[in-house]
XYZ file of C-alpha atoms in Angstrom:
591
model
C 5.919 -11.619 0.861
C 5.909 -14.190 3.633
C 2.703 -15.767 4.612
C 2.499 -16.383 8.317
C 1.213 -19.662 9.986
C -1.711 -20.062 11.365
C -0.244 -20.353 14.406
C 1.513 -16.635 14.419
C -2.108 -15.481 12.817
C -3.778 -17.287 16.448
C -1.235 -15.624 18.333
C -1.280 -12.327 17.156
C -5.007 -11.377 17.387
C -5.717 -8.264 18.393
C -2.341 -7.531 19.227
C -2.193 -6.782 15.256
C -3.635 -3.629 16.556
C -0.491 -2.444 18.249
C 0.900 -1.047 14.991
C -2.165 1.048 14.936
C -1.585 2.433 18.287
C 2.248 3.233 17.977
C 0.891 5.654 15.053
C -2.020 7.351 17.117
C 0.531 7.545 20.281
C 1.853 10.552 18.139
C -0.764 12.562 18.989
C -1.547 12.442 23.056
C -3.137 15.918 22.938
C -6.124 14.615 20.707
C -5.687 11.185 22.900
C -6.417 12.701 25.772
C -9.429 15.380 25.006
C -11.033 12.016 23.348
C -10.230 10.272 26.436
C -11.747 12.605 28.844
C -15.105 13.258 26.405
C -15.078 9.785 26.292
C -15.738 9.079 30.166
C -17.598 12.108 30.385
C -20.146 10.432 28.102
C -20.106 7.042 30.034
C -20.584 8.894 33.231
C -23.434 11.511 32.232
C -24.989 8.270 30.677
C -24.867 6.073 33.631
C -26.587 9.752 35.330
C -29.604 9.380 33.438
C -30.619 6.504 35.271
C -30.334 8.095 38.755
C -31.842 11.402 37.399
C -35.334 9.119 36.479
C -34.978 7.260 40.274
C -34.691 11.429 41.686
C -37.746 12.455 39.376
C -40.058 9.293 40.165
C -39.304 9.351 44.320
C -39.695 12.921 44.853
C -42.580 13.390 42.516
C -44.010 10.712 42.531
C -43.607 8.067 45.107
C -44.722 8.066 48.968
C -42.587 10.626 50.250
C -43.325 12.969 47.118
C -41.970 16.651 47.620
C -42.161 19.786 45.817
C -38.273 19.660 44.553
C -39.604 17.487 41.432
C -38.823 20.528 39.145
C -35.044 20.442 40.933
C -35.039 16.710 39.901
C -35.785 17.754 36.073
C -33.284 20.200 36.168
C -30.918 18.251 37.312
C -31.859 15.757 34.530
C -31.799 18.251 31.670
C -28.463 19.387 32.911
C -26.887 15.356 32.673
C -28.237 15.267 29.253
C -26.526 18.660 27.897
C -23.568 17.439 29.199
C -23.957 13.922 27.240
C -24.581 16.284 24.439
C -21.561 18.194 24.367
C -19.285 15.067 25.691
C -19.944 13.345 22.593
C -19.877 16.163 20.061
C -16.103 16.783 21.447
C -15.731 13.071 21.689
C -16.915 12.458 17.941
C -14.686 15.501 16.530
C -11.334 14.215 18.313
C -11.829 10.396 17.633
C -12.599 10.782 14.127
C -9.748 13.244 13.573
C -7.652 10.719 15.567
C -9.108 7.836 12.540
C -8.565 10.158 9.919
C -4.813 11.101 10.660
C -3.580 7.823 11.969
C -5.045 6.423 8.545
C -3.288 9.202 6.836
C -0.123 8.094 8.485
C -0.388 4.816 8.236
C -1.056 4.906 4.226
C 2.612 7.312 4.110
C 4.520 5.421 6.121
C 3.389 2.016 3.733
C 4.331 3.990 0.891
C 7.294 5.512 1.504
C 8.585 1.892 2.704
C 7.357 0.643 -0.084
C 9.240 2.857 -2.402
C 12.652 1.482 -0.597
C 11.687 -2.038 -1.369
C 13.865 -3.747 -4.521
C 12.243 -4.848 -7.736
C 11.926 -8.673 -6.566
C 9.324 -7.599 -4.378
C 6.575 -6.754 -6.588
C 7.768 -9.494 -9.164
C 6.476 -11.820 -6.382
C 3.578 -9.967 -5.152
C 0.986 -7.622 -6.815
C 1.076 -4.422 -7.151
C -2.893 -3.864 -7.614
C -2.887 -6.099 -4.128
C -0.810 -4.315 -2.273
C -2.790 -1.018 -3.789
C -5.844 -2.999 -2.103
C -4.139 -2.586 1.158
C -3.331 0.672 1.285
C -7.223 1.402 0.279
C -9.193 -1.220 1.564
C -7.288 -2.110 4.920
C -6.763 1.301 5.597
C -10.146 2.060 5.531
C -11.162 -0.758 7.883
C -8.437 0.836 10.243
C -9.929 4.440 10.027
C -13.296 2.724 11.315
C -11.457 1.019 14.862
C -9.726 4.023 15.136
C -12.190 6.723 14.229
C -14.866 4.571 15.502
C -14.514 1.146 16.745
C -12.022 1.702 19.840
C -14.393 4.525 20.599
C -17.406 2.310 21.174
C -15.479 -0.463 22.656
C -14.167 2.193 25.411
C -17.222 4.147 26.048
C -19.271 0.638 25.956
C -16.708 -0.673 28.403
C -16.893 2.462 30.729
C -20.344 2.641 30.673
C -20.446 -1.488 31.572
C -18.333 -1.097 34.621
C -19.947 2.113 36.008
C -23.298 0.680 35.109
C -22.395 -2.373 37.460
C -20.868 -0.405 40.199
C -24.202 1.931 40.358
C -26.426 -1.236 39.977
C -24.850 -2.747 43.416
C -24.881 0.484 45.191
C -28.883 0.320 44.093
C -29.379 -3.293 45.635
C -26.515 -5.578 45.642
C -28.597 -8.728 45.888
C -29.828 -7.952 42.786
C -26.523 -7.055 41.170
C -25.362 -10.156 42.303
C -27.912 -12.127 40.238
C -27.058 -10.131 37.725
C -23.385 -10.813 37.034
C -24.117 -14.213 37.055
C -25.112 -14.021 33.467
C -21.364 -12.126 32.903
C -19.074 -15.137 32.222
C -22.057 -16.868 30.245
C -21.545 -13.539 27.892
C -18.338 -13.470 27.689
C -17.496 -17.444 26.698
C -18.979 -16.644 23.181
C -17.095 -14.470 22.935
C -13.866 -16.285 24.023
C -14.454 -19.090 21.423
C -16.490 -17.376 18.633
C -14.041 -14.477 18.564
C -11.186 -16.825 16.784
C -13.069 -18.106 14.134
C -14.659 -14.737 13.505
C -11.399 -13.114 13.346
C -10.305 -15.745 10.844
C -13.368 -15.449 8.633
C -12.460 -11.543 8.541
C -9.098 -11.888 7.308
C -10.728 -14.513 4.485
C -12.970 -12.078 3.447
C -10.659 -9.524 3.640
C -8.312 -11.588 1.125
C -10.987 -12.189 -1.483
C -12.070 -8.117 -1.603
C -8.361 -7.430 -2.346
C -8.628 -10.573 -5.062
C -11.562 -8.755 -6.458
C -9.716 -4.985 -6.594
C -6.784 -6.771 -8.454
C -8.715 -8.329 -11.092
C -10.576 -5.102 -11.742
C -7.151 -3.333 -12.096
C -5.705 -5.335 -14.093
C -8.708 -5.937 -16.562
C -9.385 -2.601 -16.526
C -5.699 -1.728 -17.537
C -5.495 -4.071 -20.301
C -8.886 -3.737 -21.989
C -8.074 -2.969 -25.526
C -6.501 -6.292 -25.435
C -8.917 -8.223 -23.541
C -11.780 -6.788 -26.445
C -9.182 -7.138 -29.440
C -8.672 -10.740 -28.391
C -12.767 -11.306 -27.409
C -12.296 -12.295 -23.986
C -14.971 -10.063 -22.418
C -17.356 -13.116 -21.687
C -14.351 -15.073 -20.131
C -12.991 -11.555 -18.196
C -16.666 -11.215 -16.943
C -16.793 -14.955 -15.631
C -13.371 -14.854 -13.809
C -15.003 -11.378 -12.100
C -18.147 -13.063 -11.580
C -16.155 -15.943 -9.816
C -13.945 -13.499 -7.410
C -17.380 -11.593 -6.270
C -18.677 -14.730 -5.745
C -15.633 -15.855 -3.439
C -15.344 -12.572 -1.819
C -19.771 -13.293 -1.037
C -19.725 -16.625 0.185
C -16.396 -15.671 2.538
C -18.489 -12.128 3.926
C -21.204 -14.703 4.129
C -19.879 -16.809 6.766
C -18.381 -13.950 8.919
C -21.536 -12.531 8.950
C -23.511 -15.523 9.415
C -21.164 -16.440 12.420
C -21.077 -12.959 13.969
C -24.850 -13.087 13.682
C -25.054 -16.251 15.761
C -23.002 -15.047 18.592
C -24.669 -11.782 18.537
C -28.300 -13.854 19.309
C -26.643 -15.874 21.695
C -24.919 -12.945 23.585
C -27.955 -10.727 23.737
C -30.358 -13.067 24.516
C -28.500 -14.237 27.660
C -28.063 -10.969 28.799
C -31.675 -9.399 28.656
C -32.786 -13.197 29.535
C -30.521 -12.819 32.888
C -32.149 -9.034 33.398
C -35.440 -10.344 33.294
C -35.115 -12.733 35.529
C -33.381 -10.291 37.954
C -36.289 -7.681 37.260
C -38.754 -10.452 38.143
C -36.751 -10.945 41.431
C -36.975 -6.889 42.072
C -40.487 -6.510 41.272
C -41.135 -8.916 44.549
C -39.149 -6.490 46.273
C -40.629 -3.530 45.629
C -43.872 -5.138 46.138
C -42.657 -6.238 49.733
C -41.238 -2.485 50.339
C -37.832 -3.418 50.312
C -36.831 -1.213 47.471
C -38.813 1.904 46.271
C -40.001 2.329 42.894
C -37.963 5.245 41.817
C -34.839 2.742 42.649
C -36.356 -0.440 40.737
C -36.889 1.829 37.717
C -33.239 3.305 38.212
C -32.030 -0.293 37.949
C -34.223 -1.078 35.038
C -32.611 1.835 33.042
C -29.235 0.840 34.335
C -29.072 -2.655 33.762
C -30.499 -1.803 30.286
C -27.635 0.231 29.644
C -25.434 -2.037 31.030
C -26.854 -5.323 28.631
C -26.650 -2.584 25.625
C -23.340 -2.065 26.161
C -22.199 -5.615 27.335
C -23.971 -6.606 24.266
C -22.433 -3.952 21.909
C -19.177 -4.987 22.683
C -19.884 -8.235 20.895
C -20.632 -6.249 17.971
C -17.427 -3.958 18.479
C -15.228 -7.046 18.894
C -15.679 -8.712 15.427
C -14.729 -4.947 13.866
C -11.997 -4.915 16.069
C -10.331 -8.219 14.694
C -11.151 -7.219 11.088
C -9.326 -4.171 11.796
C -6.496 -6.477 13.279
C -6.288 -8.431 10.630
C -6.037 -5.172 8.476
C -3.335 -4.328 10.346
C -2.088 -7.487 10.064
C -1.522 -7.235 6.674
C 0.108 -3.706 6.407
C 2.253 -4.767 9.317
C 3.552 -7.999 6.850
C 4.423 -4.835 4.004
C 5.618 -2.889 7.026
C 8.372 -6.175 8.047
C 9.643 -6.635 4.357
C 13.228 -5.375 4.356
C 14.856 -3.946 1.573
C 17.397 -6.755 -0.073
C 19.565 -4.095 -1.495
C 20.229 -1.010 0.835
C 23.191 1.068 1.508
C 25.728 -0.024 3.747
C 26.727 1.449 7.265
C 29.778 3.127 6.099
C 29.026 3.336 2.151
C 32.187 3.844 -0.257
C 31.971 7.733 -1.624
C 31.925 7.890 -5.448
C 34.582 9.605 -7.042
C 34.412 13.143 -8.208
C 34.242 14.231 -10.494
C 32.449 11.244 -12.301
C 33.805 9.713 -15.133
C 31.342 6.881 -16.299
C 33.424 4.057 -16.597
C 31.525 1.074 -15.565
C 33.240 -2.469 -15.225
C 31.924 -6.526 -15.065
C 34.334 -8.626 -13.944
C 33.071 -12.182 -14.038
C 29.617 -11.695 -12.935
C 27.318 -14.818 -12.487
C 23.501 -13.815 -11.946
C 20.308 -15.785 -11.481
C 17.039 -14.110 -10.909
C 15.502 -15.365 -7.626
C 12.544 -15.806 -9.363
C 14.236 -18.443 -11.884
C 16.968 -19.901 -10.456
C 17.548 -23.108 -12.741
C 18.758 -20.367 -15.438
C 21.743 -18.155 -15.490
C 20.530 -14.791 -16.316
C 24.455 -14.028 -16.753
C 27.435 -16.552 -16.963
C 31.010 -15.750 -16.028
C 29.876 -12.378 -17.773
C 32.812 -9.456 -18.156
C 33.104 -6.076 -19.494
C 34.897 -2.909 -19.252
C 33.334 0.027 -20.659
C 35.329 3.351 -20.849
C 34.103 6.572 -19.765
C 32.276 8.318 -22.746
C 32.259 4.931 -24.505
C 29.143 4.111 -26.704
C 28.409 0.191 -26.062
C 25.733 -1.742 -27.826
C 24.510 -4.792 -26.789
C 22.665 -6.838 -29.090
C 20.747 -10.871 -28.946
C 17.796 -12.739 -28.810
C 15.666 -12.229 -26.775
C 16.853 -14.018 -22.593
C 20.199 -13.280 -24.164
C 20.777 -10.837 -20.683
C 20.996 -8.398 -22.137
C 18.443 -6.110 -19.901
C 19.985 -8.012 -16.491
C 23.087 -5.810 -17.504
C 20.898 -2.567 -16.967
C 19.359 -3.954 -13.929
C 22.518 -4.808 -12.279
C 23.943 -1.226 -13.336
C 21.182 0.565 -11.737
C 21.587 -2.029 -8.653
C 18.427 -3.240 -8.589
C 19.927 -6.805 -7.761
C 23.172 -7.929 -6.960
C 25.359 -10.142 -8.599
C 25.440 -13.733 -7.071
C 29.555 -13.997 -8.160
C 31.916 -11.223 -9.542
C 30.786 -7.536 -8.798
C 30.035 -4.490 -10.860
C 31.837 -1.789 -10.480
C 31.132 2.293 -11.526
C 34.153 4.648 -11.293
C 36.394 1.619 -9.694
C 33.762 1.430 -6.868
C 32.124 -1.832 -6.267
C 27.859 -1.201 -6.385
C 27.911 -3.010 -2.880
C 30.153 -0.914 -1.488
C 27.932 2.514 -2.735
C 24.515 3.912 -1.834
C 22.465 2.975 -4.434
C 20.861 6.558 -4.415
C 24.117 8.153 -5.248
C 24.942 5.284 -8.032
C 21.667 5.892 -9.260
C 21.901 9.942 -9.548
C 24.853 8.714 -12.375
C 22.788 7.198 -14.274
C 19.943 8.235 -17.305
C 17.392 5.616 -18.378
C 15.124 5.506 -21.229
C 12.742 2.311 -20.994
C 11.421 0.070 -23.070
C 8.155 -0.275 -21.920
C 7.189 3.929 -21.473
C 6.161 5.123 -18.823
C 4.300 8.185 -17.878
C 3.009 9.312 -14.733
C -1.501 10.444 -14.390
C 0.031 14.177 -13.897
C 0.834 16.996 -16.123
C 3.398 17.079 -18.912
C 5.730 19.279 -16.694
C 6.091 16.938 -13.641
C 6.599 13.923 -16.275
C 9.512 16.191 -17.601
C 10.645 17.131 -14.352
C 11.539 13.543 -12.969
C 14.719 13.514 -14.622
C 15.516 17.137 -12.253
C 12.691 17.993 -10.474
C 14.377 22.068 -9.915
C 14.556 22.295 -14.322
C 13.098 25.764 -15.206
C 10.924 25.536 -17.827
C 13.613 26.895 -20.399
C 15.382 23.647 -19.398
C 12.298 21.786 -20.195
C 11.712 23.292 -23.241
C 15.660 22.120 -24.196
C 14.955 18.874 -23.044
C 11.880 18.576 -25.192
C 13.171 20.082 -28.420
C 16.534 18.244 -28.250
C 14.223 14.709 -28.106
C 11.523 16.055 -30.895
C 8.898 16.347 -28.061
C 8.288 20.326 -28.162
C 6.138 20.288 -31.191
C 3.178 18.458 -29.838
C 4.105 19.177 -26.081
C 3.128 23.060 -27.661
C -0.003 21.606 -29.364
C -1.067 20.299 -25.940
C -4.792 22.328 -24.454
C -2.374 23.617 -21.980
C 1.103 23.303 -22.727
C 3.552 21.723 -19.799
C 0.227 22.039 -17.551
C -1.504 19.636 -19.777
C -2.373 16.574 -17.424
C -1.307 13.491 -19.850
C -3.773 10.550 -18.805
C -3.451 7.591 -16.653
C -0.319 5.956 -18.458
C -0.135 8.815 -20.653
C -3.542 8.147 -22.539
C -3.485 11.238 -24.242
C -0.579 10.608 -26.240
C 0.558 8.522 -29.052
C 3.235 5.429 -28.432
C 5.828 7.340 -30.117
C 4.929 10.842 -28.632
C 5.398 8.818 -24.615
C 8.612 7.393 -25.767
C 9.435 11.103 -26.821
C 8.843 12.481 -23.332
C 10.865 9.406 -22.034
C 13.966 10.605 -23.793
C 13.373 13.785 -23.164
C 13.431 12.983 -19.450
C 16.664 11.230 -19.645
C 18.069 13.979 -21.669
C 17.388 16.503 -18.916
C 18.685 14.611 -15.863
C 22.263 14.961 -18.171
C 24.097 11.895 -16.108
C 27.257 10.576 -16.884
C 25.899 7.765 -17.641
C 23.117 7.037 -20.278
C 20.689 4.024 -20.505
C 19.417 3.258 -23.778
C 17.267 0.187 -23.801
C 15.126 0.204 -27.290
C 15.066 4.256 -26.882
C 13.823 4.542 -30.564
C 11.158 1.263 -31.166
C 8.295 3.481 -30.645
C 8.960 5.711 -33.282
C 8.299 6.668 -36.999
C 11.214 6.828 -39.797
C 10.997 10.597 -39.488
C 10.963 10.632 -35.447
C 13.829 8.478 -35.034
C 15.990 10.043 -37.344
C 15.421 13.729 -35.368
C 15.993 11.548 -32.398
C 18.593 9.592 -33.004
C 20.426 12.566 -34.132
C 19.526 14.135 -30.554
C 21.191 10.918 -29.243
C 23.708 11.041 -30.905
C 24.707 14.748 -29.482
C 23.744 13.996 -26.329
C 25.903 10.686 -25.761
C 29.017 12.925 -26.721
C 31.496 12.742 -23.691
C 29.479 10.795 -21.920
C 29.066 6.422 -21.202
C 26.272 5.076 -22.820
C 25.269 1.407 -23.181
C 22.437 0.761 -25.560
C 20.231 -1.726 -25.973
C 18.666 -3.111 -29.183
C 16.400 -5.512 -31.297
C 16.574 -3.208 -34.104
C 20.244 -3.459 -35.687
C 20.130 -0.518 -37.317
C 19.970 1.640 -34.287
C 23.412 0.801 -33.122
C 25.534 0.352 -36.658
C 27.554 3.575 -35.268
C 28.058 2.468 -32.033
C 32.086 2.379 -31.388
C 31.854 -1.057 -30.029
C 29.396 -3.774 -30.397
C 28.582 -6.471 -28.200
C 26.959 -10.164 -28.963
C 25.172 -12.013 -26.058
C 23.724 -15.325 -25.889
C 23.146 -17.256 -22.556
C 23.935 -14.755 -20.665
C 27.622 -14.809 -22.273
C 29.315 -12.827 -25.357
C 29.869 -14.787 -27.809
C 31.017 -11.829 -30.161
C 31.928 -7.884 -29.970
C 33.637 -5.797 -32.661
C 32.037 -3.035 -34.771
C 29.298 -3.307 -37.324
C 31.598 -4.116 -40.372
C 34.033 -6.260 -38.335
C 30.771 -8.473 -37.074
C 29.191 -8.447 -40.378
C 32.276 -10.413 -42.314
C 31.983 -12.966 -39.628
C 29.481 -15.696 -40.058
C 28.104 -15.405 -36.700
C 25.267 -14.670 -34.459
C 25.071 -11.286 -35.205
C 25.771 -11.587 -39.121
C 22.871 -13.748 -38.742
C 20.408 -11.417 -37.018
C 21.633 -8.682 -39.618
C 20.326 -10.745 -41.931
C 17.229 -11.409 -41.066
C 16.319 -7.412 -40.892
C 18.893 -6.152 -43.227
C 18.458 -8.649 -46.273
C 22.050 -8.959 -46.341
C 23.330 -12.334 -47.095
C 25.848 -13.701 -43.955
């Protein structure tokens, strides 16, 4: 994804926040009840104060009366109210945090999910899991928390100010002299701080993505004895993702002494100032300790804010980064007026002179001047080395790039010209590289038609010589399969696989190594399923293994991203070619 400047990191600051706020703006009910707790709190708070100055004048200064016990009460009743303000405030900001963060993490996903493979070829996945987690989590503190204490300290601040000036303006006036020394720290600590954030925040997801993908790979990483070297480049991360936390905190820390210090340094001097004045009569006692408690108040929450601002730019630069996943745009999407699909489908899929390069490699030609015409319920194999392109042919089928000369076409339709949802819904896949979803054996089933009954299941799974251990499962369909299918065999995930592809019954069928997973025995049953199933229908298979496509009606010979040969099995094997060759190798046959 694209990395901005340093320049549009300066100038975005806390305005990285806004995305946060356009969520919670869905909810001005909750806004508002938090809003109103929210001042009550600052109010009743700045209250306390004036309750003392009633208490200490009327019971116990000069003019003491007998309403001191009215005083109290009138105290006790300020601090229920606090109470109950923030109880009310606490429930609606944190449910504000929790469902903004909810909706944050859905609308990520679900945009996301519309994003084209390039994407996460160029980024990685386990870092962009990170931010979904980890930045998420920073934003359900400013927003459950953070903003809360920024407000209420800001509230609190101002009416603490006005009250302290309608106690004895010449000492207010002292008092705000120590403001703008407070808030210049702030002013040029607050950049760096937010800088040091977004570091930090960098190295944590660094850390999370090393984890996942050690994690995920560690039968290799102990077959091959790497543990030591696994546990250094871990060791190294933590260490980055230290020495980064240690510098935002060691800066934070610095402007936090200098902040407080010069506003309880300006209050004492001020105090100093009052105590002269109350000694001189100017100023009773019950007033001097009202503006003690106050301006207390007022330095705690002038000096909170300090503490407030450094989460609020670590939230911003969380939002920050889910605002850069938020701005990637889908490269292939469907177009304004999209070209209808005929019906009903026939399968025929077309390449007429297709040039491709992966954007990730563009020195080499994935495909070359590349055509083909395939007829519906046509059985194509494509054999070649390996790079051949012979896997770009499925990618550009499903439309999961688009050609950079020539077009693709399925049922005369150009791909471009289609929603790729509805040229998708044509098509059946089985991978080479399985994969199963951490869920149960049902809703692994059930992504190739999510309504299938479970007699259509059951099909599925018999017709791909699944059913058998599928029935030995704990608890049949229900049976939750492991994180990447753990709990079953290599051949027993590429079962389910087929047996997926089977029951979405497309047009159009996929076949990219469907049977390298499996025993003699298996692929026999399944081939045999394959073999009914592809009846009527287009398929276009894809194989190392020659013997998995000698039947196929038509086979195809790619190299460089060209064909170099096509014919059937016995037609290609009198030739002395590329594919007589690769027979060779796995048949023993002599070229």
């Amino acid at each position: 994804m694209a990395k901005p400047n340093p320049e549009e990191k300066t100038s975005r600051r806390i305005g990285d926040l806004a995305m946060v706020w356009r969520h919670a703006a869905n909810y001005p009910r909750q806004i508002a009840f938090a809003g109103l707790a929210l001042m009550t709190t600052s109010a009743a708070t700045i209250g306390i104060p004036y309750g003392f100055k009633r208490v200490i004048d009327r019971g116990f200064g000069p003019g003491a009366s007998g309403s001191v016990g009215t005083s109290f009460h009138y105290l006790l009743m300020i601090v229920v109210v606090l109470a109950l303000a923030t109880a009310v405030r606490f429930y609606y900001v944190s449910w504000l945090g929790e469902r903004v963060v909810a909706d944050i993490r859905t609308t990520v996903q679900r945009h996301l999910l519309r994003l084209t493979p390039r994407f996460f070829e160029e980024n990685r996945p386990s870092e962009i899991a990170s931010r979904l987690t980890s930045d998420t989590a920073l934003i359900e503190q400013v927003v459950g928390s953070t903003v809360s204490i920024a407000l209420r300290n800001t509230f609190t601040g101002i009416g603490g100010l006005i009250y302290l000036f309608a106690i004895s303006p010449k000492l207010a006036g002292m008092l705000m002299i120590g403001i703008p020394l407070i808030i210049l720290p702030i002013a040029l600590l607050g950049k760096r701080v937010r800088n040091y954030s977004r570091t930090s925040q960098d190295r944590v997801a660094d850390v999370g993505s090393i984890a996942t993908e050690t994690l995920g790979a560690m039968k290799v990483v102990q077959a091959f004895g790497q543990e030591d070297r696994e546990a250094i480049r871990f060791a190294d991360a933590v260490g980055a993702t230290f020495a980064a936390a240690r510098a935002r905190i060691l800066l934070r820390a610095v402007m936090t002494a200098i902040v407080i210090g010069l506003v309880f340094g300006s209050i004492t001097l001020v105090l100093w100032e009052g105590a002269i004045d109350v000694a001189a009569g100017r100023i009773s006692g019950g007033a001097i300790a009202a503006f003690v408690l106050t301006g207390g108040i007022v330095a705690g929450a002038f000096g909170a804010l300090t503490e407030v601002y450094g989460d609020l730019l670590r939230g911003a630069g969380a939002a920050g980064r889910l605002s850069e996943l938020l701005r990637e745009t889908p490269e292939i999407a469907a177009p304004a007026t999209p070209v209808a699909l005929p019906l009903p489908p026939r399968g025929a899929l077309a390449f007429e002179n297709v040039q491709f390069h992966y954007p990730t490699r563009r020195d080499v030609a994935a495909l070359n001047g590349f055509s083909l015409d395939i007829k519906p319920g046509e059985t194509v194999a494509v054999v070649g080395p390996s790079g051949a392109g012979k896997t770009t042919l499925f990618q550009l089928v499903q439309r999961f790039y688009d050609p950079d000369a020539g077009r693709v076409t399925l049922d005369g339709v150009d791909l471009r010209d289609a929603d790729p949802a509805a040229v998708r819904a044509r098509i059946a896949m089985v991978p080479q590289e399985t994969i199963i979803f951490g869920a149960s054996a049902r809703d692994n089933l059930r992504y190739g038609d999510w309504t299938a009954t479970d007699d259509q299941l059951w099909a599925a799974a018999e017709a791909a010589n699944a059913a058998e251990f599928l029935r030995k499962l704990p608890e049949g369909l229900d049976t939750f399969l492991g994180e990447g299918g753990a709990r079953l065999s290599g051949g027993q995930r590429q079962r389910v696989t087929i047996a997926r592809a089977l029951l979405r019954d497309a047009p159009i069928l996929l076949l990219d190594e469907a049977t390298s997973a499996l025993d003699a025995e298996s692929e026999r049953l399944v081939q045999e399923a394959l073999e009914r199933l592809m009846a009527n229908r287009t398929t276009l298979v894809i194989a190392h293994r020659l013997a998995t496509v000698r039947a196929a009606e038509r086979i195809i010979v790619m190299s460089d991203g060209q064909i170099v040969e096509e014919g059937s099995h016995g037609a290609l094997m009198t030739n002395s070619g590329l594919y007589a060759r690769l027979a060779s190798l796995q048949f023993n046959e002599a070229a």
